PDB file of C-alpha atoms in Angstrom:
ATOM      1  CA  PHE Y   1      36.020   6.500   4.298  1.00 80.00           C
ATOM      2  CA  PRO Y   2      38.804   3.966   4.079  1.00 77.00           C
ATOM      3  CA  PRO Y   3      40.469   3.685   0.747  1.00 78.00           C
ATOM      4  CA  HIS Y   4      39.109   0.196  -0.025  1.00 79.00           C
ATOM      5  CA  MET Y   5      35.614   1.591   0.405  1.00 82.00           C
ATOM      6  CA  ARG Y   6      35.783   4.776  -1.915  1.00 80.00           C
ATOM      7  CA  ASP Y   7      35.413   2.822  -5.144  1.00 83.00           C
ATOM      8  CA  CYS Y   8      32.291   0.991  -3.935  1.00 85.00           C
ATOM      9  CA  LEU Y   9      30.331   3.938  -2.766  1.00 87.00           C
ATOM     10  CA  GLN Y  10      27.787   5.963  -4.761  1.00 86.00           C
ATOM     11  CA  ILE Y  11      25.727   9.252  -3.886  1.00 84.00           C
ATOM     12  CA  ASP Y  12      21.956   9.116  -4.444  1.00 82.00           C
ATOM     13  CA  TYR Y  13      19.891  12.116  -5.259  1.00 79.00           C
ATOM     14  CA  ARG Y  14      19.605  13.083  -1.587  1.00 81.00           C
ATOM     15  CA  GLY Y  15      23.369  13.108  -1.169  1.00 83.00           C
ATOM     16  CA  ARG Y  16      23.468  10.016   0.738  1.00 86.00           C
ATOM     17  CA  PHE Y  17      26.184   7.510   0.325  1.00 89.00           C
ATOM     18  CA  TYR Y  18      25.048   3.966  -0.499  1.00 88.00           C
ATOM     19  CA  GLU Y  19      26.123   0.692  -1.890  1.00 88.00           C
ATOM     20  CA  ASP Y  20      24.164  -2.072  -3.601  1.00 89.00           C
ATOM     21  CA  PHE Y  21      24.665  -5.735  -2.383  1.00 89.00           C
ATOM     22  CA  TYR Y  22      23.879  -8.856  -4.238  1.00 88.00           C
ATOM     23  CA  ARG Y  23      24.185 -12.507  -3.214  1.00 88.00           C
ATOM     24  CA  VAL Y  24      23.996 -15.346  -5.700  1.00 88.00           C
ATOM     25  CA  ALA Y  25      22.728 -18.301  -3.700  1.00 88.00           C
ATOM     26  CA  ILE Y  26      22.159 -20.774  -6.552  1.00 86.00           C
ATOM     27  CA  GLN Y  27      22.450 -20.479 -10.407  1.00 82.00           C
ATOM     28  CA  ASN Y  28      21.750 -22.820 -13.256  1.00 78.00           C
ATOM     29  CA  GLU Y  29      20.475 -25.661 -11.157  1.00 81.00           C
ATOM     30  CA  ARG Y  30      17.439 -27.844 -11.820  1.00 80.00           C
ATOM     31  CA  CYS Y  31      16.268 -29.752  -8.752  1.00 82.00           C
ATOM     32  CA  ASP Y  32      13.175 -31.974  -8.063  1.00 84.00           C
ATOM     33  CA  ASP Y  33      13.477 -31.240  -4.300  1.00 87.00           C
ATOM     34  CA  TRP Y  34      14.200 -27.743  -3.264  1.00 86.00           C
ATOM     35  CA  SER Y  35      14.056 -28.372   0.419  1.00 89.00           C
ATOM     36  CA  THR Y  36      17.909 -28.028   0.976  1.00 88.00           C
ATOM     37  CA  THR Y  37      17.768 -24.751  -0.995  1.00 89.00           C
ATOM     38  CA  LEU Y  38      15.130 -23.406   1.016  1.00 90.00           C
ATOM     39  CA  VAL Y  39      17.086 -24.056   4.170  1.00 91.00           C
ATOM     40  CA  GLN Y  40      20.093 -22.322   2.596  1.00 90.00           C
ATOM     41  CA  LEU Y  41      18.008 -19.289   1.741  1.00 89.00           C
ATOM     42  CA  ARG Y  42      16.558 -19.002   5.261  1.00 90.00           C
ATOM     43  CA  ARG Y  43      20.206 -19.108   6.591  1.00 91.00           C
ATOM     44  CA  LEU Y  44      21.261 -16.421   4.137  1.00 90.00           C
ATOM     45  CA  PHE Y  45      18.077 -14.221   5.044  1.00 88.00           C
ATOM     46  CA  THR Y  46      18.785 -14.541   8.772  1.00 89.00           C
ATOM     47  CA  GLY Y  47      22.306 -13.521   8.468  1.00 89.00           C
ATOM     48  CA  TYR Y  48      21.918 -10.908   5.903  1.00 87.00           C
ATOM     49  CA  ARG Y  49      21.910  -7.871   8.077  1.00 88.00           C
ATOM     50  CA  ASP Y  50      25.132  -8.634   9.826  1.00 87.00           C
ATOM     51  CA  VAL Y  51      26.834  -9.728   6.667  1.00 87.00           C
ATOM     52  CA  VAL Y  52      26.051  -6.568   4.843  1.00 88.00           C
ATOM     53  CA  LEU Y  53      26.778  -4.074   7.707  1.00 87.00           C
ATOM     54  CA  LYS Y  54      30.016  -5.676   8.592  1.00 85.00           C
ATOM     55  CA  TYR Y  55      31.226  -6.464   5.081  1.00 84.00           C
ATOM     56  CA  HIS Y  56      33.854  -3.628   4.889  1.00 82.00           C
ATOM     57  CA  GLU Y  57      35.211  -4.173   8.532  1.00 80.00           C
ATOM     58  CA  ARG Y  58      38.937  -5.027   8.488  1.00 75.00           C
ATOM     59  CA  ALA Y  59      41.422  -5.446  11.263  1.00 70.00           C
ATOM     60  CA  ASP Y  60      44.285  -3.641   9.366  1.00 72.00           C
ATOM     61  CA  LEU Y  61      42.451  -0.329   9.126  1.00 74.00           C
ATOM     62  CA  PRO Y  62      44.754   2.750   9.504  1.00 72.00           C
ATOM     63  CA  ALA Y  63      44.937   4.410  12.862  1.00 72.00           C
ATOM     64  CA  GLY Y  64      42.302   7.015  13.360  1.00 73.00           C
ATOM     65  CA  VAL Y  65      40.283   5.603  10.449  1.00 76.00           C
ATOM     66  CA  ARG Y  66      36.659   4.558  11.333  1.00 80.00           C
ATOM     67  CA  ILE Y  67      34.030   3.354   9.046  1.00 82.00           C
ATOM     68  CA  PRO Y  68      30.805   5.460   9.603  1.00 83.00           C
ATOM     69  CA  PRO Y  69      27.769   3.511  10.849  1.00 85.00           C
ATOM     70  CA  ALA Y  70      25.398   2.175   8.167  1.00 86.00           C
ATOM     71  CA  THR Y  71      21.926   0.929   8.098  1.00 88.00           C
ATOM     72  CA  ASN Y  72      20.021  -1.260   5.665  1.00 89.00           C
ATOM     73  CA  SER Y  73      17.501   0.613   3.481  1.00 89.00           C
ATOM     74  CA  THR Y  74      13.789   0.082   3.315  1.00 90.00           C
ATOM     75  CA  ALA Y  75      12.200  -2.091   0.696  1.00 90.00           C
ATOM     76  CA  ALA Y  76      10.895   1.012  -1.023  1.00 91.00           C
ATOM     77  CA  GLN Y  77      14.457   2.291  -1.390  1.00 89.00           C
ATOM     78  CA  GLY Y  78      15.946  -0.910  -2.407  1.00 89.00           C
ATOM     79  CA  ASN Y  79      17.578  -1.886  -5.602  1.00 90.00           C
ATOM     80  CA  PHE Y  80      14.356  -3.330  -7.381  1.00 92.00           C
ATOM     81  CA  LEU Y  81      14.940  -2.345 -10.822  1.00 93.00           C
ATOM     82  CA  GLU Y  82      18.754  -3.207 -10.615  1.00 92.00           C
ATOM     83  CA  VAL Y  83      17.892  -6.837  -9.596  1.00 91.00           C
ATOM     84  CA  LEU Y  84      15.310  -6.975 -12.466  1.00 92.00           C
ATOM     85  CA  ASN Y  85      18.169  -5.959 -14.897  1.00 92.00           C
ATOM     86  CA  ILE Y  86      20.513  -8.581 -13.664  1.00 90.00           C
ATOM     87  CA  SER Y  87      18.113 -11.271 -14.634  1.00 88.00           C
ATOM     88  CA  LEU Y  88      17.596  -9.708 -17.937  1.00 89.00           C
ATOM     89  CA  ASN Y  89      21.259  -9.950 -18.588  1.00 88.00           C
ATOM     90  CA  VAL Y  90      20.851 -13.742 -18.356  1.00 82.00           C
ATOM     91  CA  PHE Y  91      17.770 -13.881 -20.564  1.00 83.00           C
ATOM     92  CA  GLU Y  92      19.227 -11.570 -23.245  1.00 81.00           C
ATOM     93  CA  LYS Y  93      21.017 -14.409 -25.023  1.00 77.00           C
ATOM     94  CA  HIS Y  94      18.643 -17.236 -23.963  1.00 74.00           C
ATOM     95  CA  TYR Y  95      18.810 -18.647 -27.470  1.00 74.00           C
ATOM     96  CA  LEU Y  96      22.526 -19.616 -27.318  1.00 77.00           C
ATOM     97  CA  ASP Y  97      23.360 -22.930 -25.859  1.00 77.00           C
ATOM     98  CA  ARG Y  98      19.943 -23.052 -24.438  1.00 75.00           C
ATOM     99  CA  SER Y  99      19.421 -25.777 -21.896  1.00 72.00           C
ATOM    100  CA  PHE Y 100      16.187 -27.674 -22.400  1.00 73.00           C
ATOM    101  CA  ASP Y 101      15.872 -28.711 -18.725  1.00 70.00           C
ATOM    102  CA  ARG Y 102      13.671 -25.561 -18.301  1.00 69.00           C
ATOM    103  CA  THR Y 103      11.461 -23.548 -20.550  1.00 70.00           C
ATOM    104  CA  GLY Y 104      10.120 -19.959 -20.494  1.00 74.00           C
ATOM    105  CA  GLN Y 105      11.575 -16.788 -19.093  1.00 83.00           C
ATOM    106  CA  LEU Y 106      10.307 -15.397 -15.851  1.00 87.00           C
ATOM    107  CA  SER Y 107      11.738 -13.132 -13.149  1.00 89.00           C
ATOM    108  CA  VAL Y 108      10.195 -13.407  -9.623  1.00 90.00           C
ATOM    109  CA  VAL Y 109      11.032 -10.762  -7.058  1.00 92.00           C
ATOM    110  CA  ILE Y 110      10.035 -11.230  -3.494  1.00 91.00           C
ATOM    111  CA  THR Y 111       9.952  -8.054  -1.296  1.00 91.00           C
ATOM    112  CA  PRO Y 112       9.137  -7.545   2.226  1.00 90.00           C
ATOM    113  CA  GLY Y 113       7.460  -4.208   1.240  1.00 91.00           C
ATOM    114  CA  VAL Y 114       3.970  -3.556  -0.202  1.00 91.00           C
ATOM    115  CA  GLY Y 115       4.705  -2.859  -3.850  1.00 92.00           C
ATOM    116  CA  VAL Y 116       5.931   0.879  -3.646  1.00 93.00           C
ATOM    117  CA  PHE Y 117       9.403   1.695  -4.877  1.00 93.00           C
ATOM    118  CA  GLU Y 118      11.479   4.743  -5.252  1.00 90.00           C
ATOM    119  CA  VAL Y 119      13.198   4.488  -8.557  1.00 90.00           C
ATOM    120  CA  ASP Y 120      15.088   6.523 -11.326  1.00 87.00           C
ATOM    121  CA  ARG Y 121      12.947   7.438 -14.198  1.00 87.00           C
ATOM    122  CA  GLU Y 122      15.763   6.648 -16.743  1.00 89.00           C
ATOM    123  CA  LEU Y 123      16.447   3.240 -15.399  1.00 91.00           C
ATOM    124  CA  THR Y 124      12.547   2.656 -15.307  1.00 92.00           C
ATOM    125  CA  ASN Y 125      12.309   3.312 -19.054  1.00 92.00           C
ATOM    126  CA  ILE Y 126      15.404   1.101 -19.818  1.00 93.00           C
ATOM    127  CA  THR Y 127      13.976  -1.752 -17.756  1.00 93.00           C
ATOM    128  CA  LYS Y 128      10.551  -1.479 -19.286  1.00 93.00           C
ATOM    129  CA  GLN Y 129      11.907  -1.694 -22.781  1.00 93.00           C
ATOM    130  CA  ARG Y 130      14.201  -4.548 -22.140  1.00 92.00           C
ATOM    131  CA  ILE Y 131      11.250  -6.637 -20.621  1.00 91.00           C
ATOM    132  CA  ILE Y 132       8.890  -5.978 -23.535  1.00 90.00           C
ATOM    133  CA  ASP Y 133      11.605  -6.379 -26.154  1.00 88.00           C
ATOM    134  CA  ASN Y 134      12.703  -9.783 -24.584  1.00 85.00           C
ATOM    135  CA  GLY Y 135       9.356 -11.014 -23.779  1.00 86.00           C
ATOM    136  CA  VAL Y 136      10.221 -11.685 -20.207  1.00 88.00           C
ATOM    137  CA  GLY Y 137       7.558 -11.945 -17.556  1.00 89.00           C
ATOM    138  CA  SER Y 138       8.086 -10.117 -14.212  1.00 91.00           C
ATOM    139  CA  ASP Y 139       6.335 -11.184 -11.133  1.00 93.00           C
ATOM    140  CA  LEU Y 140       6.497  -9.228  -7.826  1.00 93.00           C
ATOM    141  CA  VAL Y 141       5.505 -11.047  -4.702  1.00 93.00           C
ATOM    142  CA  CYS Y 142       4.811  -8.674  -1.755  1.00 93.00           C
ATOM    143  CA  VAL Y 143       5.190 -10.024   1.851  1.00 89.00           C
ATOM    144  CA  GLY Y 144       3.805  -6.928   3.509  1.00 86.00           C
ATOM    145  CA  GLU Y 145       0.234  -6.215   4.171  1.00 83.00           C
ATOM    146  CA  GLN Y 146      -1.685  -5.071   0.992  1.00 85.00           C
ATOM    147  CA  PRO Y 147      -2.338  -1.242   1.084  1.00 86.00           C
ATOM    148  CA  LEU Y 148      -5.629   0.487   0.238  1.00 83.00           C
ATOM    149  CA  HIS Y 149      -4.178   2.337  -2.731  1.00 87.00           C
ATOM    150  CA  ALA Y 150      -3.215   0.837  -6.121  1.00 88.00           C
ATOM    151  CA  VAL Y 151      -0.065  -1.026  -6.564  1.00 90.00           C
ATOM    152  CA  PRO Y 152       2.513  -1.666  -7.824  1.00 92.00           C
ATOM    153  CA  LEU Y 153       3.580   1.984  -7.675  1.00 93.00           C
ATOM    154  CA  LEU Y 154       6.827   3.589  -8.716  1.00 93.00           C
ATOM    155  CA  LYS Y 155       7.847   6.873  -7.276  1.00 90.00           C
ATOM    156  CA  PHE Y 156      10.167   8.737  -9.614  1.00 87.00           C
ATOM    157  CA  HIS Y 157      13.076  10.863  -8.762  1.00 77.00           C
ATOM    158  CA  ASN Y 158      15.849  12.511 -10.742  1.00 66.00           C
ATOM    159  CA  LYS Y 159      19.213  10.701 -10.765  1.00 63.00           C
ATOM    160  CA  ASP Y 160      21.281  13.616  -9.250  1.00 59.00           C
ATOM    161  CA  THR Y 161      18.852  16.237  -7.981  1.00 61.00           C
ATOM    162  CA  LEU Y 162      16.005  16.324  -5.355  1.00 60.00           C
ATOM    163  CA  THR Y 163      12.749  17.648  -6.698  1.00 58.00           C
ATOM    164  CA  SER Y 164       9.777  18.844  -4.672  1.00 56.00           C
ATOM    165  CA  ILE Y 165       7.130  17.456  -6.964  1.00 66.00           C
ATOM    166  CA  ASP Y 166       6.456  13.697  -6.602  1.00 71.00           C
ATOM    167  CA  ASP Y 167       5.639  11.820  -9.960  1.00 82.00           C
ATOM    168  CA  TYR Y 168       4.329   8.241  -9.935  1.00 87.00           C
ATOM    169  CA  SER Y 169       3.629   5.523 -12.305  1.00 89.00           C
ATOM    170  CA  MET Y 170       1.889   2.055 -12.295  1.00 92.00           C
ATOM    171  CA  PRO Y 171       3.900  -0.307 -14.431  1.00 92.00           C
ATOM    172  CA  HIS Y 172       1.629  -2.564 -16.464  1.00 91.00           C
ATOM    173  CA  TRP Y 173       4.663  -4.875 -17.268  1.00 91.00           C
ATOM    174  CA  ILE Y 174       4.761  -6.160 -13.664  1.00 92.00           C
ATOM    175  CA  ASN Y 175       2.547  -8.755 -12.416  1.00 92.00           C
ATOM    176  CA  LEU Y 176       1.803  -8.130  -8.669  1.00 92.00           C
ATOM    177  CA  SER Y 177       0.499 -10.665  -6.021  1.00 92.00           C
ATOM    178  CA  PHE Y 178       0.588 -10.640  -2.149  1.00 90.00           C
ATOM    179  CA  TYR Y 179       1.672 -13.547   0.073  1.00 83.00           C
ATOM    180  CA  SER Y 180      -1.175 -14.832   2.160  1.00 76.00           C
ATOM    181  CA  THR Y 181      -1.134 -17.148   5.078  1.00 70.00           C
ATOM    182  CA  ASN Y 182      -3.749 -18.645   7.429  1.00 69.00           C
ATOM    183  CA  LYS Y 183      -1.694 -17.783  10.373  1.00 66.00           C
ATOM    184  CA  LYS Y 184      -2.669 -14.562  12.258  1.00 64.00           C
ATOM    185  CA  LEU Y 185       0.052 -11.987  12.859  1.00 61.00           C
ATOM    186  CA  PRO Y 186       0.642 -11.448  16.548  1.00 65.00           C
ATOM    187  CA  TYR Y 187       0.886  -7.700  15.951  1.00 62.00           C
ATOM    188  CA  SER Y 188       0.171  -5.419  13.015  1.00 63.00           C
ATOM    189  CA  THR Y 189       1.188  -1.720  12.218  1.00 65.00           C
ATOM    190  CA  PHE Y 190      -1.407  -1.313   9.531  1.00 61.00           C
ATOM    191  CA  ILE Y 191      -3.138   1.954   9.772  1.00 60.00           C
ATOM    192  CA  PRO Y 192      -6.489   2.351   8.084  1.00 60.00           C
ATOM    193  CA  ARG Y 193      -7.302   5.339   5.780  1.00 57.00           C
ATOM    194  CA  ILE Y 194     -10.788   5.705   6.924  1.00 60.00           C
ATOM    195  CA  LYS Y 195     -11.632   6.277  10.498  1.00 64.00           C
ATOM    196  CA  PRO Y 196     -14.344   4.047  12.137  1.00 66.00           C
ATOM    197  CA  PRO Y 197     -17.506   5.641  13.438  1.00 64.00           C
ATOM    198  CA  PRO Y 198     -17.580   6.424  17.306  1.00 64.00           C
ATOM    199  CA  ALA Y 199     -18.697   3.788  19.848  1.00 60.00           C
ATOM    200  CA  ILE Y 200     -22.416   3.019  20.033  1.00 57.00           C
ATOM    201  CA  GLY Y 201     -24.086   5.730  22.156  1.00 53.00           C
ATOM    202  CA  GLY Y 202     -20.669   6.779  23.267  1.00 50.00           C
ATOM    203  CA  SER Y 203     -20.641   3.932  25.759  1.00 50.00           C
ATOM    204  CA  THR Y 204     -17.627   1.687  26.237  1.00 50.00           C
ATOM    205  CA  GLU Y 205     -19.693  -1.018  28.158  1.00 50.00           C
ATOM    206  CA  PRO Y 206     -19.604  -4.685  26.981  1.00 51.00           C
ATOM    207  CA  GLN Y 207     -22.289  -5.669  24.698  1.00 51.00           C
ATOM    208  CA  GLN Y 208     -23.719  -8.063  27.333  1.00 52.00           C
ATOM    209  CA  ALA Y 209     -24.137  -5.250  29.874  1.00 52.00           C
ATOM    210  CA  ARG Y 210     -25.951  -2.882  27.522  1.00 52.00           C
ATOM    211  CA  PRO Y 211     -29.760  -2.729  27.778  1.00 54.00           C
ATOM    212  CA  PRO Y 212     -31.993  -4.132  25.051  1.00 54.00           C
ATOM    213  CA  GLY Y 213     -32.649  -1.891  21.912  1.00 49.00           C
ATOM    214  CA  THR Y 214     -29.124  -0.335  21.896  1.00 49.00           C
ATOM    215  CA  GLY Y 215     -27.838  -2.283  19.002  1.00 49.00           C
ATOM    216  CA  ARG Y 216     -28.399   0.533  16.585  1.00 50.00           C
ATOM    217  CA  LEU Y 217     -25.662   3.105  15.678  1.00 50.00           C
ATOM    218  CA  ARG Y 218     -26.400   6.286  17.703  1.00 52.00           C
ATOM    219  CA  LEU Y 219     -24.341   9.280  17.898  1.00 49.00           C
ATOM    220  CA  SER Y 220     -24.330  11.443  20.978  1.00 52.00           C
ATOM    221  CA  LYS Y 221     -24.495  15.095  20.777  1.00 51.00           C
ATOM    222  CA  GLN Y 222     -20.941  15.414  21.894  1.00 52.00           C
ATOM    223  CA  ALA Y 223     -19.908  13.192  19.036  1.00 47.00           C
ATOM    224  CA  ALA Y 224     -22.165  15.061  16.708  1.00 46.00           C
ATOM    225  CA  ASP Y 225     -20.333  18.350  17.393  1.00 49.00           C
ATOM    226  CA  LYS Y 226     -16.980  16.758  16.343  1.00 48.00           C
ATOM    227  CA  LYS Y 227     -17.930  16.953  12.806  1.00 47.00           C
ATOM    228  CA  ASN Y 228     -14.528  18.034  11.617  1.00 47.00           C
ATOM    229  CA  GLU Y 229     -13.011  14.929  12.992  1.00 46.00           C
ATOM    230  CA  TYR Y 230     -14.953  12.700  10.584  1.00 44.00           C
ATOM    231  CA  ILE Y 231     -16.179  15.003   7.741  1.00 43.00           C
ATOM    232  CA  HIS Y 232     -13.040  14.199   5.618  1.00 43.00           C
ATOM    233  CA  ASN Y 233     -14.285  10.656   5.113  1.00 43.00           C
ATOM    234  CA  CYS Y 234     -17.231  11.843   2.951  1.00 44.00           C
ATOM    235  CA  LEU Y 235     -15.688  14.641   1.023  1.00 46.00           C
ATOM    236  CA  PHE Y 236     -13.251  12.472  -1.048  1.00 45.00           C
ATOM    237  CA  ASP Y 237     -14.336   9.948  -3.842  1.00 50.00           C
ATOM    238  CA  TYR Y 238     -11.763   7.160  -2.918  1.00 47.00           C
ATOM    239  CA  ASP Y 239     -12.685   5.169  -6.041  1.00 54.00           C
ATOM    240  CA  ALA Y 240     -11.576   8.108  -8.198  1.00 54.00           C
ATOM    241  CA  TYR Y 241      -8.567   8.665  -5.792  1.00 47.00           C
ATOM    242  CA  ASP Y 242      -7.521   5.310  -6.392  1.00 51.00           C
ATOM    243  CA  ASP Y 243      -7.729   5.503 -10.117  1.00 52.00           C
TER     244      ASP Y 243
END
């Protein structure tokens, strides 16, 4: 790495180099109309990828020195708890020179994910204690499609070592909600957990072309022989699994 990057980089528990980026778009502002701010946020979101990946590019790099290619992390590997702690730093001394233009203490985090995050256990305990002690509300808004398992879900890992056993926790101190829209998505990569039954009578004909009386669910002998393909749907109690 070039000399100007070495102090910025950190190493995660998998041995990968990473750097957290933060951008303050607006601070200590009170507006009756947030339309201009939304336009500014949209512009920042659109150019976020290029700004981050090209942040360390310089024209005066030494000869033969190249910056390794970088990629943005997924939402699950993002700096979720770090962002919460930054907002808690502001709320920690809210009683000093407090402005009465606004009341209450609330942190709202918007993520493109589904509410699953890979986090450090020690940082989770610190964040939880600070939120409870300061009485700060934490709302998590997920733009991704709601999964079939319970969320929010924190996947723990050690700070410096990689463990083979996954440990999870469901934080009760985070309020979760999913963004919903009336517009239908043109595509969806959602994969259901339970497989649907086979086609009616094993036929792929349109419903108009089927003879009367074929509206029932019938399994052909060929489909009945493939018990191993669908038997896992009835072996597990998914209600207990989600709990």
